[in-house]
């Protein structure tokens, strides 16, 4: 599907514009718009029609094979906790303990801590019901609470191992993992603060809903049970996080054997969410004495909005896969390589352009690292500077999350935002975070 570099970039730009126009102006359903543009874009690249269909199937299948299960289980867990008053109890306790003005800072800390071991989408799906309840309780737009959490999760996902992007870059360019973790935190924490509570305070802190509607509750209209209480709800929400963290620790520090295999099995997001859901179900049935019919009804209704979320995310993944198969990332690499810039700036710009062109942060990071590796070797950079190049690549791969990124649609659907509102909140948050991380890396470059 390769063509001339600028022809390829022009097709990519036109396809992105088409998605935006179809969704924002024509008001076409995002699921249909993304699939339509994915097919037309593949054909515009001159690909065989069957190859285009194969790319769409591959992108959708790879995304939904994991995301669909996590979204479904997360929706059931969230629905049970909402219907039993558990999420509401946690929200009340947080608001009472920290106060409304300090909650965004607490959520940033949660995002940073949880974001180190957990994948972005897993942690966000688990914690999304808490954001919804906080917004409803405080009568504020949900972005005021969501942006600080998202900033912490996103920055850690882009900069720190064991996440796939940073690990892949570290292996390709020979980064020391200890230095990567150190500089990742040094550059990432200020970025999470600026893109999180500071941005939320200035852009989304007006009282009331503003131009947003009240966020959707996962089990809106579902039957209610007797209150589950604060501590059981908190434990249920933390169980999957703790199990996944335990699996990550086991993977890094335990020797191969039955114990490690067992911990990694129960700490897989699928297993962890199933266990958490079963624990809540058992508590509601045997301690709260909720009827089985009521519990089943809550689960069923919680899955209804999850279906649309799954389809939109899958369509976004299909569009992303078509762009990847088109070779757009390679063409961007050629264009950026022609500019004479420092290794740090080169790595950042390359990752950013590839990220904007095809949506996948991991692909952007691997592409940038692959081209930067010979430049790093020729420049004989110090280990600290190699680590900062890795950070710059993560920064570039974080900016401008938009319609070709599955994360964009995940955030939009879960928070109940329009596309325009998602651009003004999530896309700006990601861009501020990426730019701040790069600025910190550039500042430290002169001292190492």
Coordinates of C-alpha atoms in Angstrom, one line a residue:
X1 CA 0.0 0.0 0.0
X2 CA 3.0 2.3 -0.3
X3 CA 3.0 5.4 -2.4
X4 CA 5.0 8.6 -2.7
X5 CA 5.7 10.1 0.7
X6 CA 3.6 13.3 0.4
X7 CA 0.8 11.5 -1.4
X8 CA 0.6 9.1 1.5
X9 CA 0.6 11.9 4.1
X10 CA -2.1 13.7 2.1
X11 CA -4.4 10.7 2.1
X12 CA -3.8 10.3 5.8
X13 CA -4.7 13.9 6.5
X14 CA -7.8 13.7 4.2
X15 CA -9.0 10.5 6.0
X16 CA -8.6 12.1 9.4
X17 CA -10.5 15.2 8.2
X18 CA -13.2 13.0 6.8
X19 CA -13.8 11.2 10.1
X20 CA -14.1 14.6 11.9
X21 CA -16.5 16.0 9.3
X22 CA -18.7 12.9 9.2
X23 CA -19.0 12.7 12.9
X24 CA -19.2 16.4 13.9
X25 CA -21.0 17.9 10.9
X26 CA -22.9 15.1 9.2
X27 CA -23.7 13.6 12.6
X28 CA -23.0 10.1 11.3
X29 CA -22.7 7.5 14.0
X30 CA -19.0 7.1 14.9
X31 CA -19.0 3.3 14.4
X32 CA -20.3 3.6 10.9
X33 CA -18.1 6.7 10.1
X34 CA -14.9 5.0 11.2
X35 CA -15.6 1.8 9.3
X36 CA -16.5 3.8 6.1
X37 CA -13.4 5.9 6.2
X38 CA -11.2 2.9 7.0
X39 CA -12.4 1.1 3.9
X40 CA -12.2 4.2 1.6
X41 CA -8.7 5.1 3.0
X42 CA -7.4 1.6 2.2
X43 CA -8.7 1.7 -1.3
X44 CA -7.3 5.3 -1.8
X45 CA -3.8 3.8 -1.0
X46 CA -4.3 1.5 -3.9
X47 CA -4.6 -1.7 -1.9
X48 CA -6.4 -4.8 -3.0
X49 CA -10.0 -4.7 -1.7
X50 CA -9.5 -8.0 0.0
X51 CA -6.4 -6.7 1.8
X52 CA -8.4 -3.7 3.0
X53 CA -11.1 -6.0 4.4
X54 CA -8.3 -8.1 6.0
X55 CA -6.8 -5.1 7.7
X56 CA -10.2 -4.0 9.1
X57 CA -10.8 -7.5 10.4
X58 CA -7.3 -7.7 11.9
X59 CA -7.6 -4.3 13.7
X60 CA -11.1 -5.0 15.0
X61 CA -10.3 -8.5 16.1
X62 CA -7.1 -7.6 17.9
X63 CA -8.7 -4.8 19.8
X64 CA -11.9 -6.5 20.7
X65 CA -10.2 -9.7 21.7
X66 CA -9.0 -7.9 24.8
X67 CA -10.9 -4.6 25.1
X68 CA -14.4 -6.2 24.7
X69 CA -13.9 -8.6 27.6
X70 CA -12.5 -5.9 29.8
X71 CA -15.2 -3.4 29.0
X72 CA -17.9 -6.1 29.5
X73 CA -16.5 -7.2 32.9
X74 CA -15.8 -3.7 34.0
X75 CA -19.4 -2.7 33.1
X76 CA -20.8 -5.5 35.2
X77 CA -18.6 -4.7 38.1
X78 CA -19.4 -1.0 37.8
X79 CA -23.1 -1.7 37.5
X80 CA -23.2 -3.8 40.6
X81 CA -21.3 -1.2 42.6
X82 CA -23.6 1.6 41.4
X83 CA -26.8 -0.3 42.0
X84 CA -25.7 -1.2 45.5
X85 CA -24.7 2.3 46.3
X86 CA -21.0 1.3 46.6
X87 CA -19.6 3.8 44.1
X88 CA -21.7 6.5 45.6
X89 CA -20.4 5.6 49.1
X90 CA -16.8 5.9 47.9
X91 CA -17.5 9.2 46.1
X92 CA -19.1 10.6 49.3
X93 CA -16.2 9.6 51.4
X94 CA -13.6 11.1 49.0
X95 CA -15.5 14.3 48.8
X96 CA -15.9 14.5 52.5
X97 CA -12.2 13.6 53.1
X98 CA -10.5 15.9 50.5
X99 CA -13.1 18.5 49.6
X100 CA -14.3 19.2 46.2
X101 CA -11.3 21.4 45.3
X102 CA -8.7 18.9 46.2
X103 CA -10.3 15.8 44.7
X104 CA -8.6 16.4 41.3
X105 CA -5.2 16.3 43.0
X106 CA -6.1 13.0 44.7
X107 CA -7.2 11.5 41.4
X108 CA -3.9 12.5 39.8
X109 CA -2.0 10.6 42.5
X110 CA -4.3 7.7 42.0
X111 CA -3.7 7.8 38.3
X112 CA 0.1 7.9 38.7
X113 CA 0.2 5.1 41.2
X114 CA -2.3 2.8 39.4
X115 CA -0.9 3.8 36.0
X116 CA 2.5 2.3 36.8
X117 CA 1.5 -1.4 36.8
X118 CA -1.8 -1.2 34.9
X119 CA -2.6 -0.6 31.2
X120 CA -4.3 2.6 30.5
X121 CA -7.6 1.2 29.3
X122 CA -7.9 -1.4 32.1
X123 CA -7.4 1.1 34.9
X124 CA -9.7 3.7 33.3
X125 CA -12.5 1.2 32.8
X126 CA -12.3 0.0 36.4
X127 CA -12.3 3.6 37.8
X128 CA -14.8 5.2 35.4
X129 CA -17.9 4.5 37.5
X130 CA -16.2 6.4 40.4
X131 CA -15.7 9.4 38.1
X132 CA -19.3 9.4 37.1
X133 CA -20.6 9.3 40.6
X134 CA -18.2 12.0 41.7
X135 CA -19.5 14.2 38.9
X136 CA -23.2 13.6 39.7
X137 CA -22.6 14.1 43.5
X138 CA -20.7 17.3 43.0
X139 CA -22.9 18.6 40.2
X140 CA -19.9 19.3 38.0
X141 CA -18.9 18.3 34.5
X142 CA -17.2 14.9 34.5
X143 CA -14.1 16.2 32.8
X144 CA -13.2 18.1 35.9
X145 CA -12.6 14.8 37.7
X146 CA -11.7 12.6 34.7
X147 CA -8.8 14.7 33.3
X148 CA -6.6 14.5 36.4
X149 CA -7.0 10.7 36.5
X150 CA -6.5 10.3 32.7
X151 CA -3.3 12.5 32.8
X152 CA -1.7 10.3 35.5
X153 CA -2.7 7.0 33.8
X154 CA -1.6 8.2 30.3
X155 CA 1.8 9.6 31.3
X156 CA 2.8 6.5 33.2
X157 CA 1.6 4.3 30.3
X158 CA 3.8 6.2 27.9
X159 CA 7.0 6.4 30.0
X160 CA 7.4 3.6 32.4
X161 CA 8.0 -0.2 32.2
X162 CA 6.3 -2.7 32.2
X163 CA 4.2 -1.0 29.6
X164 CA 4.9 -2.3 26.1
X165 CA 5.8 1.0 24.4
X166 CA 8.6 2.0 26.8
X167 CA 9.9 -1.6 27.1
X168 CA 10.1 -1.9 23.3
X169 CA 11.9 1.4 22.9
X170 CA 14.3 0.5 25.7
X171 CA 15.2 -2.8 24.0
X172 CA 15.7 -1.2 20.6
X173 CA 18.0 1.6 21.8
X174 CA 19.6 0.0 24.8
X175 CA 18.1 2.1 27.6
X176 CA 18.9 1.4 31.2
X177 CA 15.6 0.5 32.9
X178 CA 16.6 2.1 36.2
X179 CA 17.4 5.4 34.5
X180 CA 14.2 5.1 32.4
X181 CA 12.1 4.7 35.6
X182 CA 13.9 7.6 37.3
X183 CA 13.6 10.1 34.4
X184 CA 10.1 8.8 33.6
X185 CA 9.0 9.9 37.0
X186 CA 10.9 13.1 37.0
X187 CA 9.5 14.2 33.7
X188 CA 6.1 12.5 34.0
X189 CA 4.9 13.8 37.4
X190 CA 5.1 17.5 36.4
X191 CA 3.4 16.6 33.1
X192 CA 0.6 14.8 34.9
X193 CA 0.1 17.8 37.3
X194 CA 0.0 20.3 34.5
X195 CA -2.2 18.3 32.1
X196 CA -4.4 17.0 35.0
X197 CA -5.5 19.2 37.9
X198 CA -4.1 22.4 36.6
X199 CA -5.7 22.1 33.1
X200 CA -8.9 20.8 34.7
X201 CA -9.0 23.8 37.0
X202 CA -8.6 26.4 34.3
X203 CA -10.6 24.8 31.6
X204 CA -13.3 22.6 33.2
X205 CA -13.9 23.8 36.7
X206 CA -17.0 26.0 36.2
X207 CA -19.9 24.9 38.5
X208 CA -22.7 22.9 36.9
X209 CA -22.6 20.9 33.7
X210 CA -21.8 23.8 31.3
X211 CA -22.1 22.5 27.8
X212 CA -22.1 18.9 29.0
X213 CA -24.9 16.6 30.0
X214 CA -24.8 14.7 33.2
X215 CA -22.6 11.6 32.6
X216 CA -24.3 8.3 31.9
X217 CA -24.6 5.8 34.7
X218 CA -23.8 2.3 33.6
X219 CA -26.9 0.8 35.1
X220 CA -29.2 3.8 34.8
X221 CA -32.8 2.6 35.5
X222 CA -31.7 -0.8 36.8
X223 CA -33.1 -2.2 40.0
X224 CA -31.4 -1.2 43.3
X225 CA -30.2 -3.4 46.2
X226 CA -29.7 -2.5 49.8
X227 CA -26.5 -0.5 50.4
X228 CA -23.3 -2.5 50.2
X229 CA -21.3 0.0 52.3
X230 CA -18.0 1.9 51.9
X231 CA -15.5 -0.8 52.8
X232 CA -16.9 -3.7 50.8
X233 CA -17.2 -1.4 47.8
X234 CA -13.7 -0.1 48.2
X235 CA -12.3 -3.6 48.5
X236 CA -14.2 -4.7 45.4
X237 CA -12.8 -1.8 43.4
X238 CA -9.2 -2.4 44.6
X239 CA -9.2 -6.2 44.2
X240 CA -8.7 -6.2 40.4
X241 CA -6.1 -3.5 40.7
X242 CA -4.2 -5.3 43.5
X243 CA -4.3 -8.6 41.6
X244 CA -3.0 -7.1 38.4
X245 CA -0.2 -5.3 40.3
X246 CA 0.7 -8.6 42.0
X247 CA 1.0 -10.3 38.6
X248 CA 3.2 -7.5 37.3
X249 CA 5.5 -7.9 40.4
X250 CA 5.6 -11.6 40.0
X251 CA 6.5 -11.3 36.3
X252 CA 9.4 -9.0 37.1
X253 CA 10.9 -10.6 40.2
X254 CA 9.8 -14.2 40.6
X255 CA 11.5 -17.2 39.0
X256 CA 9.6 -19.3 36.6
X257 CA 7.5 -22.0 38.3
X258 CA 4.0 -22.8 39.4
X259 CA 3.7 -20.0 41.9
X260 CA 4.6 -17.4 39.3
X261 CA 2.3 -18.9 36.7
X262 CA -0.6 -18.9 39.3
X263 CA -0.1 -15.3 40.3
X264 CA 0.1 -14.2 36.6
X265 CA -3.1 -16.2 35.9
X266 CA -5.2 -14.7 38.7
X267 CA -3.6 -11.2 38.0
X268 CA -4.6 -11.2 34.3
X269 CA -7.3 -8.5 33.8
X270 CA -9.8 -11.1 32.7
X271 CA -9.4 -13.2 35.8
X272 CA -9.0 -10.2 38.2
X273 CA -12.2 -8.6 37.0
X274 CA -14.1 -11.9 37.1
X275 CA -13.0 -12.5 40.7
X276 CA -13.9 -9.0 41.7
X277 CA -17.3 -9.3 40.1
X278 CA -18.0 -12.7 41.8
X279 CA -17.0 -11.2 45.2
X280 CA -19.5 -8.4 44.8
X281 CA -22.1 -10.8 43.7
X282 CA -21.5 -13.1 46.7
X283 CA -21.6 -10.1 49.1
X284 CA -24.9 -8.8 47.6
X285 CA -26.5 -12.3 47.7
X286 CA -25.3 -13.6 51.1
X287 CA -24.7 -10.4 53.2
X288 CA -27.2 -7.9 51.7
X289 CA -29.6 -10.7 50.7
X290 CA -30.3 -9.3 47.3
X291 CA -32.5 -11.6 45.1
X292 CA -30.6 -13.4 42.3
X293 CA -33.1 -12.1 39.8
X294 CA -32.3 -8.5 40.8
X295 CA -28.5 -9.1 40.6
X296 CA -29.0 -10.7 37.1
X297 CA -31.1 -7.8 36.0
X298 CA -28.4 -5.3 37.1
X299 CA -25.7 -7.2 35.2
X300 CA -27.8 -7.4 32.0
X301 CA -28.7 -3.7 32.0
X302 CA -25.0 -2.7 32.8
X303 CA -23.9 -4.5 29.6
X304 CA -26.3 -2.6 27.3
X305 CA -24.2 0.6 27.0
X306 CA -21.1 -1.5 26.9
X307 CA -22.1 -2.9 23.5
X308 CA -21.9 0.5 21.8
X309 CA -18.6 1.2 23.5
X310 CA -17.1 -2.0 22.2
X311 CA -18.3 -1.4 18.6
X312 CA -16.9 2.1 18.5
X313 CA -13.6 1.1 19.9
X314 CA -13.4 -1.8 17.5
X315 CA -14.1 0.5 14.5
X316 CA -11.4 2.9 15.7
X317 CA -9.0 0.0 15.8
X318 CA -9.9 -1.0 12.3
X319 CA -9.2 2.5 11.0
X320 CA -5.9 2.6 12.9
X321 CA -4.9 -0.8 11.4
X322 CA -5.6 0.4 7.8
X323 CA -3.3 3.4 8.4
X324 CA -0.6 1.1 9.8
X325 CA -0.8 -1.3 6.9
X326 CA -0.6 1.7 4.5
X327 CA 3.0 2.4 5.5
X328 CA 2.1 5.9 6.6
X329 CA 4.5 5.6 9.6
X330 CA 7.4 4.7 7.3
X331 CA 6.6 7.7 5.0
X332 CA 6.5 10.1 8.0
X333 CA 9.9 8.7 9.1
X334 CA 11.3 9.6 5.7
X335 CA 9.9 13.1 5.8
X336 CA 11.2 13.8 9.4
X337 CA 14.6 12.2 8.7
X338 CA 15.3 14.7 6.0
X339 CA 15.4 17.5 8.6
X340 CA 18.7 18.2 10.4
X341 CA 17.8 18.2 14.1
X342 CA 19.2 16.8 17.3
X343 CA 18.6 13.2 18.3
X344 CA 16.3 14.3 21.1
X345 CA 14.1 16.6 18.9
X346 CA 14.2 14.1 16.0
X347 CA 12.9 11.3 18.2
X348 CA 10.1 13.5 19.6
X349 CA 9.0 14.8 16.3
X350 CA 9.1 11.4 14.6
X351 CA 7.1 9.8 17.3
X352 CA 4.6 12.7 17.3
X353 CA 4.1 12.6 13.5
X354 CA 3.6 8.9 13.4
X355 CA 1.3 9.0 16.3
X356 CA -0.9 11.7 14.6
X357 CA -0.8 9.8 11.3
X358 CA -1.8 6.4 12.4
X359 CA -3.0 6.6 16.0
X360 CA -1.1 3.8 17.8
X361 CA 1.2 5.1 20.5
X362 CA 3.2 1.8 20.6
X363 CA 3.7 1.8 16.8
X364 CA 4.8 5.4 16.9
X365 CA 7.3 4.6 19.7
X366 CA 8.8 1.5 18.0
X367 CA 9.0 3.4 14.7
X368 CA 10.9 6.3 16.2
X369 CA 13.2 4.1 18.3
X370 CA 14.1 2.0 15.2
X371 CA 15.2 5.0 13.3
X372 CA 16.8 6.8 16.2
X373 CA 18.9 3.7 17.2
X374 CA 21.7 4.2 14.6
X375 CA 21.8 7.9 15.4
X376 CA 22.2 7.2 19.1
X377 CA 25.0 4.7 18.4
X378 CA 26.8 7.2 16.1
X379 CA 26.4 10.0 18.6
X380 CA 27.9 7.9 21.5
X381 CA 25.3 9.3 24.0
X382 CA 25.6 8.7 27.7
X383 CA 23.2 6.3 29.4
X384 CA 21.2 9.2 30.9
X385 CA 20.8 10.9 27.5
X386 CA 19.7 7.6 26.0
X387 CA 17.1 7.4 28.7
X388 CA 16.0 11.0 27.9
X389 CA 15.6 10.0 24.2
X390 CA 13.3 7.2 25.3
X391 CA 11.3 9.7 27.3
X392 CA 11.1 12.1 24.3
X393 CA 9.8 9.2 22.2
X394 CA 7.1 8.5 24.8
X395 CA 6.3 12.2 24.9
X396 CA 5.8 12.4 21.1
X397 CA 3.7 9.3 21.1
X398 CA 1.4 10.8 23.7
X399 CA 0.3 14.0 22.0
X400 CA -2.9 14.7 19.9
X401 CA -5.0 11.6 20.7
X402 CA -7.8 12.0 18.1
X403 CA -10.1 10.0 15.9
X404 CA -7.6 7.4 14.8
X405 CA -6.8 6.4 18.4
X406 CA -8.9 3.8 20.1
X407 CA -8.3 5.7 23.4
X408 CA -10.1 8.7 22.1
X409 CA -13.3 6.7 21.5
X410 CA -12.9 4.8 24.8
X411 CA -12.8 8.1 26.7
X412 CA -15.6 9.6 24.7
X413 CA -18.0 6.7 25.2
X414 CA -17.2 6.1 28.9
X415 CA -17.6 9.8 29.9
X416 CA -20.6 10.4 27.7
X417 CA -19.0 13.3 25.8
X418 CA -19.5 14.5 22.3
X419 CA -16.6 14.3 19.8
X420 CA -16.0 18.1 20.1
X421 CA -16.0 17.9 24.0
X422 CA -13.5 15.0 23.8
X423 CA -11.2 17.1 21.6
X424 CA -11.4 20.0 24.1
X425 CA -10.7 17.8 27.1
X426 CA -8.9 14.5 26.4
X427 CA -7.0 15.6 23.2
X428 CA -5.8 18.8 24.8
X429 CA -4.9 16.9 28.0
X430 CA -2.8 14.4 26.1
X431 CA -1.1 17.2 24.1
X432 CA -0.2 19.2 27.2
X433 CA 1.2 16.1 28.9
X434 CA 3.3 15.1 25.9
X435 CA 4.6 18.6 25.4
X436 CA 5.5 19.0 29.1
X437 CA 7.3 15.7 29.2
X438 CA 9.4 16.7 26.2
X439 CA 10.1 20.1 27.7
X440 CA 11.3 18.4 30.9
X441 CA 13.5 16.0 28.9
X442 CA 15.0 18.9 26.9
X443 CA 15.7 20.8 30.1
X444 CA 17.5 17.9 31.7
X445 CA 19.4 17.2 28.5
X446 CA 21.8 20.0 29.3
X447 CA 22.7 18.6 32.7
X448 CA 23.4 15.0 31.9

